[in-house]
N, CA, C and O of each residue as an XYZ file, in Angstrom:
464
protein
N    -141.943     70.326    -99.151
C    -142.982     69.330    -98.987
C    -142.343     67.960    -99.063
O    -141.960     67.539   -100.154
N    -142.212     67.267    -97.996
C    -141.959     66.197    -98.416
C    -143.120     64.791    -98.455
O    -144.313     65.074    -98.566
N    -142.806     63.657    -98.384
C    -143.298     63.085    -98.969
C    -144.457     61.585    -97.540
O    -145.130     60.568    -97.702
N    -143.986     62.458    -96.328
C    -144.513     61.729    -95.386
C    -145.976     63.244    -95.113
O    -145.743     64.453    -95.135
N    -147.352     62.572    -94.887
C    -148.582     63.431    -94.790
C    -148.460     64.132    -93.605
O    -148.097     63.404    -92.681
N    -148.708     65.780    -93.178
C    -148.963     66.556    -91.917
C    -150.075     65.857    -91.285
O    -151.103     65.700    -91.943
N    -149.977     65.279    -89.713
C    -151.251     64.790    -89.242
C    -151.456     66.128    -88.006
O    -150.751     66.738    -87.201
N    -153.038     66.098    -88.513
C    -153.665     66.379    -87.432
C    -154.591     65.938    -86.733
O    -155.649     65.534    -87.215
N    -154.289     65.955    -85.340
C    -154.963     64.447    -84.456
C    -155.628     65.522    -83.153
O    -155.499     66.746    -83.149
N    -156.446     64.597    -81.955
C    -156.827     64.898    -81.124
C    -156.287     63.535    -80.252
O    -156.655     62.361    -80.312
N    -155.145     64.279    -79.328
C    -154.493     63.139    -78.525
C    -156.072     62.560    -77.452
O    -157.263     62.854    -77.352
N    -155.085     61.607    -76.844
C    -156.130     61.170    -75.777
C    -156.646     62.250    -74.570
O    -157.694     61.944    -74.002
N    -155.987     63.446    -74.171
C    -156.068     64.194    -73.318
C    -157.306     65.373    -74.006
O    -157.913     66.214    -73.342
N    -157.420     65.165    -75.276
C    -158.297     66.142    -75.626
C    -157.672     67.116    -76.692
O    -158.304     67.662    -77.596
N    -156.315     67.246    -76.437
C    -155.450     68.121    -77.451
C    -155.104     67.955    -78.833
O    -154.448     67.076    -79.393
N    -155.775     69.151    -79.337
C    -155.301     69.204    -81.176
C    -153.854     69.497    -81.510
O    -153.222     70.456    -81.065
N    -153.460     68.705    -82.222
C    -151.811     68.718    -82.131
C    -151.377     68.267    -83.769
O    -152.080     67.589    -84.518
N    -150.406     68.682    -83.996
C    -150.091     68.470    -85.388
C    -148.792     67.472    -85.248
O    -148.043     67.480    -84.271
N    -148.680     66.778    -86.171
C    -147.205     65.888    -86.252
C    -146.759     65.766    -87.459
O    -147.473     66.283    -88.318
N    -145.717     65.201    -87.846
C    -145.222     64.950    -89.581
C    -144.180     66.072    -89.287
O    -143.875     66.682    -88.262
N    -143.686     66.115    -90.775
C    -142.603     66.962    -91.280
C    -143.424     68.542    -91.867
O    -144.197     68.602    -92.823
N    -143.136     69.320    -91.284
C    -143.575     70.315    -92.692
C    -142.770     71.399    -92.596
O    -142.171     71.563    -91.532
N    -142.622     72.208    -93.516
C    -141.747     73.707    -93.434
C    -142.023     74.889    -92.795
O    -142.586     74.944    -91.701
N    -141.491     76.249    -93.703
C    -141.796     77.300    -92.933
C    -143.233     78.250    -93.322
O    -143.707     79.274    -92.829
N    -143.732     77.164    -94.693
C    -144.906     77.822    -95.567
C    -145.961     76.966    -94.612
O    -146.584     77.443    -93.663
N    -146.004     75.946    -94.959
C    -147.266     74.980    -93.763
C    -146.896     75.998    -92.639
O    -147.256     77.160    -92.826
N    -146.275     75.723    -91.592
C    -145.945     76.423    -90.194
C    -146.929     77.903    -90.760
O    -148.083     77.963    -90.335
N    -146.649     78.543    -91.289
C    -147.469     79.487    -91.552
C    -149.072     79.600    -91.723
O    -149.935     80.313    -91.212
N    -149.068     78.665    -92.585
C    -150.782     77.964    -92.847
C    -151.548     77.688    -91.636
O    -152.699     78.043    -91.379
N    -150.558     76.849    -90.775
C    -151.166     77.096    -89.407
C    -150.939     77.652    -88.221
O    -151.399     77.064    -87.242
N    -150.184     78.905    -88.021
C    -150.476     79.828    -87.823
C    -151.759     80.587    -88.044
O    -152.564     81.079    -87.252
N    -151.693     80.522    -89.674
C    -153.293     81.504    -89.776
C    -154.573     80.717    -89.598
O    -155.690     81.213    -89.746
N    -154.414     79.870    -89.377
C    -155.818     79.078    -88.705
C    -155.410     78.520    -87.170
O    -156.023     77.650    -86.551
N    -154.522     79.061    -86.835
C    -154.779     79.461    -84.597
C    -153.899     78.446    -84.086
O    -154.032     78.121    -82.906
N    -152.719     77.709    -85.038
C    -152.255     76.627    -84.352
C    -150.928     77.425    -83.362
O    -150.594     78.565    -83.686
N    -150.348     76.846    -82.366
C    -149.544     77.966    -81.788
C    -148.524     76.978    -81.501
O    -148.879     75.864    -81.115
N    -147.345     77.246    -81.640
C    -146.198     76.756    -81.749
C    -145.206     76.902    -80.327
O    -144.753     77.960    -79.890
N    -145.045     75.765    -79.849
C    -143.908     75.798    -78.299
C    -142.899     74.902    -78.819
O    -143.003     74.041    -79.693
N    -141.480     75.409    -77.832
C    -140.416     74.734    -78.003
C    -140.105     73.775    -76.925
O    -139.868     74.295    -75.835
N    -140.061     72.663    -76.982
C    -139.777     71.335    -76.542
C    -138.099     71.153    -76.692
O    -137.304     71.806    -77.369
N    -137.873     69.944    -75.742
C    -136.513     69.490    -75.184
C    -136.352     68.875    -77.045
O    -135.383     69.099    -77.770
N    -137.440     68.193    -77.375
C    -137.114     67.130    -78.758
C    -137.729     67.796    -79.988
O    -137.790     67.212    -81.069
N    -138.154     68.955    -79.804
C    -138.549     70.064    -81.309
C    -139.618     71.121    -80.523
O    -139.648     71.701    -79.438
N    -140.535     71.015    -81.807
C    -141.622     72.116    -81.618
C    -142.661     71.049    -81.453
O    -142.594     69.871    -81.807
N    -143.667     71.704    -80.830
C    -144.872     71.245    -80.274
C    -145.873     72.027    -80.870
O    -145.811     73.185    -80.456
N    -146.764     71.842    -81.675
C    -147.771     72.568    -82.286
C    -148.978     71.817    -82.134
O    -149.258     70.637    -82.345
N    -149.937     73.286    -81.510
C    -151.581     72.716    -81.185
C    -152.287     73.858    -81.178
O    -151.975     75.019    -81.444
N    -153.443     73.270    -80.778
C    -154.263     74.285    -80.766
C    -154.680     74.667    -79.498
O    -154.850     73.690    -78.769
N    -154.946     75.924    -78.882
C    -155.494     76.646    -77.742
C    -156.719     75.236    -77.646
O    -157.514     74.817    -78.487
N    -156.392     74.751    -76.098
C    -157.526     73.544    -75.562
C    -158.392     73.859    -74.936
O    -158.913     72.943    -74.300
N    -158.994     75.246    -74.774
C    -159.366     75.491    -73.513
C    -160.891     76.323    -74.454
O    -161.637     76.989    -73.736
N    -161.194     76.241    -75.765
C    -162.318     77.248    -76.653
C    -163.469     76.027    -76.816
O    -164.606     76.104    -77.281
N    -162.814     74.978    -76.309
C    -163.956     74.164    -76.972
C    -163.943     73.491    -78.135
O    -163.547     74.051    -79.157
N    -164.481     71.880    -78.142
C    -164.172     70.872    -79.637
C    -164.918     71.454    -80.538
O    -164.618     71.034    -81.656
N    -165.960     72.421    -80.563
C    -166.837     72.783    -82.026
C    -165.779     73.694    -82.838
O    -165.688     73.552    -84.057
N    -164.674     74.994    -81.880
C    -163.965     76.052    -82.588
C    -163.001     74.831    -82.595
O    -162.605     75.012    -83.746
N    -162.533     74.070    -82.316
C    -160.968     73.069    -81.981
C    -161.536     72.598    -83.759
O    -160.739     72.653    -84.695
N    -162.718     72.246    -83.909
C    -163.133     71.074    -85.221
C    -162.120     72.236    -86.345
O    -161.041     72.183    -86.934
N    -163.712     73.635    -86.097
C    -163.408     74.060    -87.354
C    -162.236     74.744    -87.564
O    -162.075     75.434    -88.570
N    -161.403     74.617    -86.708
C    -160.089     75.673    -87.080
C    -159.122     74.357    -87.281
O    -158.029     74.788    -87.647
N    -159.099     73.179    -87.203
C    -158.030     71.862    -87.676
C    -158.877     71.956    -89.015
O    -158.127     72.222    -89.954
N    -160.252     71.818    -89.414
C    -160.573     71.667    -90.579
C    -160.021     72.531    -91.230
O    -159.306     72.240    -92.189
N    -160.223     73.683    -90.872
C    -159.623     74.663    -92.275
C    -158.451     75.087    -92.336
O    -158.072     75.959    -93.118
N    -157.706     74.463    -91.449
C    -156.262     74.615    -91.658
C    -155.725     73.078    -92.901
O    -154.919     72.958    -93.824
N    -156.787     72.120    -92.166
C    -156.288     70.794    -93.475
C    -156.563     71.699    -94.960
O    -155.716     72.108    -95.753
N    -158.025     71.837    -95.010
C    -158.462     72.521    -96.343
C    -157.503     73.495    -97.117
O    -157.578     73.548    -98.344
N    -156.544     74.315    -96.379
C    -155.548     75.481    -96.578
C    -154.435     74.710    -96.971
O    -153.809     75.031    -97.981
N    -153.928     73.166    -95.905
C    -152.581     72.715    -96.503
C    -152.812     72.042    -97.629
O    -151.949     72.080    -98.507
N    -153.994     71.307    -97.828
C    -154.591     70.595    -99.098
C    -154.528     71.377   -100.024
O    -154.196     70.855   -101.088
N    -154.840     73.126   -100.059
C    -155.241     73.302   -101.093
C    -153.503     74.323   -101.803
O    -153.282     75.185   -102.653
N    -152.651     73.485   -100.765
C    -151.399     74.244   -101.183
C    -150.083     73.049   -101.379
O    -148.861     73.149   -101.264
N    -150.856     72.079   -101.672
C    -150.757     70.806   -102.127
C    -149.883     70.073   -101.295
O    -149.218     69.176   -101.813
N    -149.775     70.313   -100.081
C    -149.581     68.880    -98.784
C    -150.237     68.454    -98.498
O    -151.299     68.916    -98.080
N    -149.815     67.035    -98.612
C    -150.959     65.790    -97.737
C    -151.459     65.934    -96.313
O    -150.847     66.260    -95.296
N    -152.248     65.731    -96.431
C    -152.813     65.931    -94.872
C    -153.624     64.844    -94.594
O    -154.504     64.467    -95.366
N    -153.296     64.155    -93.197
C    -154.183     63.116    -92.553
C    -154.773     63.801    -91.600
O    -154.068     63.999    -90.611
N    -156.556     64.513    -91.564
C    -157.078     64.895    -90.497
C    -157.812     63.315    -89.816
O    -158.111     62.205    -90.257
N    -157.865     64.144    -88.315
C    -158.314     62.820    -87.400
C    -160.083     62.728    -87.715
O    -160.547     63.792    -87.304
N    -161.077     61.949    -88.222
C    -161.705     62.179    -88.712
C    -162.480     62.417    -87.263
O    -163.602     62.011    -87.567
N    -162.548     62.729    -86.206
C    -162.884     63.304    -85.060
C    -162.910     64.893    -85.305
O    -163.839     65.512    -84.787
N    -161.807     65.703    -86.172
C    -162.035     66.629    -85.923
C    -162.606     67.181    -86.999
O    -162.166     68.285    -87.319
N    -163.637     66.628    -87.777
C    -164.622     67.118    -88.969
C    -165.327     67.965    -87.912
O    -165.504     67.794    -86.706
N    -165.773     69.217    -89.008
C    -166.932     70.439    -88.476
C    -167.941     69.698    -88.729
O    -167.789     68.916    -89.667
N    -169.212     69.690    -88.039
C    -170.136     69.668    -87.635
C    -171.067     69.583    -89.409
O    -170.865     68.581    -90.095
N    -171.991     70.683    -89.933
C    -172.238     71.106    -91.440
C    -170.987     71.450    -92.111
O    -170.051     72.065    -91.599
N    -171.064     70.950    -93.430
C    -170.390     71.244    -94.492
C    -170.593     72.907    -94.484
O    -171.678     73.483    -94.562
N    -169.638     73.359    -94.402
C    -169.783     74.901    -94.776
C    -168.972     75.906    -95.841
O    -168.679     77.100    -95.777
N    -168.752     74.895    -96.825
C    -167.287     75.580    -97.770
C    -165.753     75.605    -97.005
O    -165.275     74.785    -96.221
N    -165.163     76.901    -97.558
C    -163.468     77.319    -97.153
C    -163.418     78.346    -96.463
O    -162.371     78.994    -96.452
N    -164.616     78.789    -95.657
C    -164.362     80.325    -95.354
C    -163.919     80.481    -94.017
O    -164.454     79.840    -93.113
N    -163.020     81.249    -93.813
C    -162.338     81.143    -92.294
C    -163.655     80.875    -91.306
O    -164.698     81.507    -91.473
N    -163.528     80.053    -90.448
C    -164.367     80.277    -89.104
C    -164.637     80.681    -88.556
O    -165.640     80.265    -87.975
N    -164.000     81.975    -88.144
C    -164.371     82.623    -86.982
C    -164.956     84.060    -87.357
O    -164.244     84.882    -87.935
N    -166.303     84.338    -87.001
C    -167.059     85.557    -87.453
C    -165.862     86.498    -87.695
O    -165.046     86.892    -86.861
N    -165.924     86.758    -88.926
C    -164.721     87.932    -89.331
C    -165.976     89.526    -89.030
O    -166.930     89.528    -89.808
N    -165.936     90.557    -88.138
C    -166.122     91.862    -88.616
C    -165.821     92.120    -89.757
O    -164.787     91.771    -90.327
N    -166.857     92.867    -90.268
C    -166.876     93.701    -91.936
C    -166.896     95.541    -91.496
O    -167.652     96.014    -90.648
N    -165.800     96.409    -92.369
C    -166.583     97.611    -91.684
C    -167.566     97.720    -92.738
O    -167.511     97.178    -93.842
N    -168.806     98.755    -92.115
C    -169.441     99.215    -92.994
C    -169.641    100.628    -93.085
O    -169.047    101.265    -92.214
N    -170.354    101.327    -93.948
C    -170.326    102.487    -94.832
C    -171.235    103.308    -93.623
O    -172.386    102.920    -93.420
N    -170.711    104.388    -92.874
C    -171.372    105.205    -92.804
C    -172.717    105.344    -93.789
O    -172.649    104.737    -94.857
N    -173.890    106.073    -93.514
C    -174.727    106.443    -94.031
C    -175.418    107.681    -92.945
O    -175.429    107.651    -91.714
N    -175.951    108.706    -93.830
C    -176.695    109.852    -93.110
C    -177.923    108.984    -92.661
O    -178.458    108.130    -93.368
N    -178.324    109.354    -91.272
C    -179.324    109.300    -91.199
C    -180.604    110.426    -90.645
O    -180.258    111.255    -89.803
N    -181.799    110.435    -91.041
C    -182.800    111.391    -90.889
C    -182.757    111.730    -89.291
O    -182.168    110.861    -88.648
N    -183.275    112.848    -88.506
C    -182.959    113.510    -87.285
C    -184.511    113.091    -87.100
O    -185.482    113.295    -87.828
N    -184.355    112.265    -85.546
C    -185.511    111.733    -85.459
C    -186.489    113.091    -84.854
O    -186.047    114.084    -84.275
N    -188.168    112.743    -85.238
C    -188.924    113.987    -84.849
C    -188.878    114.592    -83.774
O    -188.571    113.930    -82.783
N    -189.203    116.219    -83.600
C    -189.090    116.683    -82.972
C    -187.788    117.205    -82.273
O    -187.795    117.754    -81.171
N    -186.885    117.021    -82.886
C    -185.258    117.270    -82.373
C    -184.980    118.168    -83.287
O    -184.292    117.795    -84.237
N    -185.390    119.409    -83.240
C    -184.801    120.670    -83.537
C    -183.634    121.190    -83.674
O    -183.014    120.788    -82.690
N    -182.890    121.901    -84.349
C    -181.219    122.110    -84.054
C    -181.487    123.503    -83.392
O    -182.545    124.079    -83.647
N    -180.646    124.012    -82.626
C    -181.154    125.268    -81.559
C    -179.960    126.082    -82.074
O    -178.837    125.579    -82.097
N    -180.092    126.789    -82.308
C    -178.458    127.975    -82.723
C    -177.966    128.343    -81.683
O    -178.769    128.888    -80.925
N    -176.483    128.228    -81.172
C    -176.216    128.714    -79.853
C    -175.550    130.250    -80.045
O    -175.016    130.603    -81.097
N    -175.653    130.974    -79.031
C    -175.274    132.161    -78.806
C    -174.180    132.822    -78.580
O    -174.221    134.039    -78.398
């Protein structure tokens, strides 16, 4: 961690893009909130997929700040890319849950037939 803040901005073209110094633990942090990493002539280039739309672009820069904040790097978000409602820390994107089988009753009239 050093001592200059990770920014995350929305250039003029529309693109979420990260700048500053950070390591291989941040780089990770955003990773798990969708940032995707290209190699450039002058480093790495890190952003976000431009093409989902500014509401998923908000909340996935938000909760990637919330994740480096809460792993104690500074972070300058672009205050452009605030989510919409306050909604806590919880990842964004509808996570599937499995759920529990359960028996259910054989609807009427559906007999079991013994085969022969």
């Amino acid at each position: 961690m050093g001592n200059a803040p990770i920014r995350i901005t929305r250039d003029e073209l529309g693109v979420v893009e990260v700048d500053g110094s950070y390591d291989a633990f941040a780089a990770s942090i955003l990773a798990r909130a969708g940032f995707e990493t290209f190699p450039t002539l002058r480093g790495v280039w890190v952003r976000l997929p431009f093409d989902l739309g500014r509401a998923w672009e908000n909340e996935h820069a938000s909760w990637a700040a919330e994740m480096l904040t809460a792993a104690r790097y500074r972070v300058d978000l672009d205050p452009d890319l605030q989510p919409g409602p306050p909604g806590g820390s919880a990842p964004p994107a509808a996570r599937r849950t499995k759920t529990a089988m359960t028996a259910q009753p054989a609807p009427p009239g559906s007999a079991r037939r013994l085969r022969r």
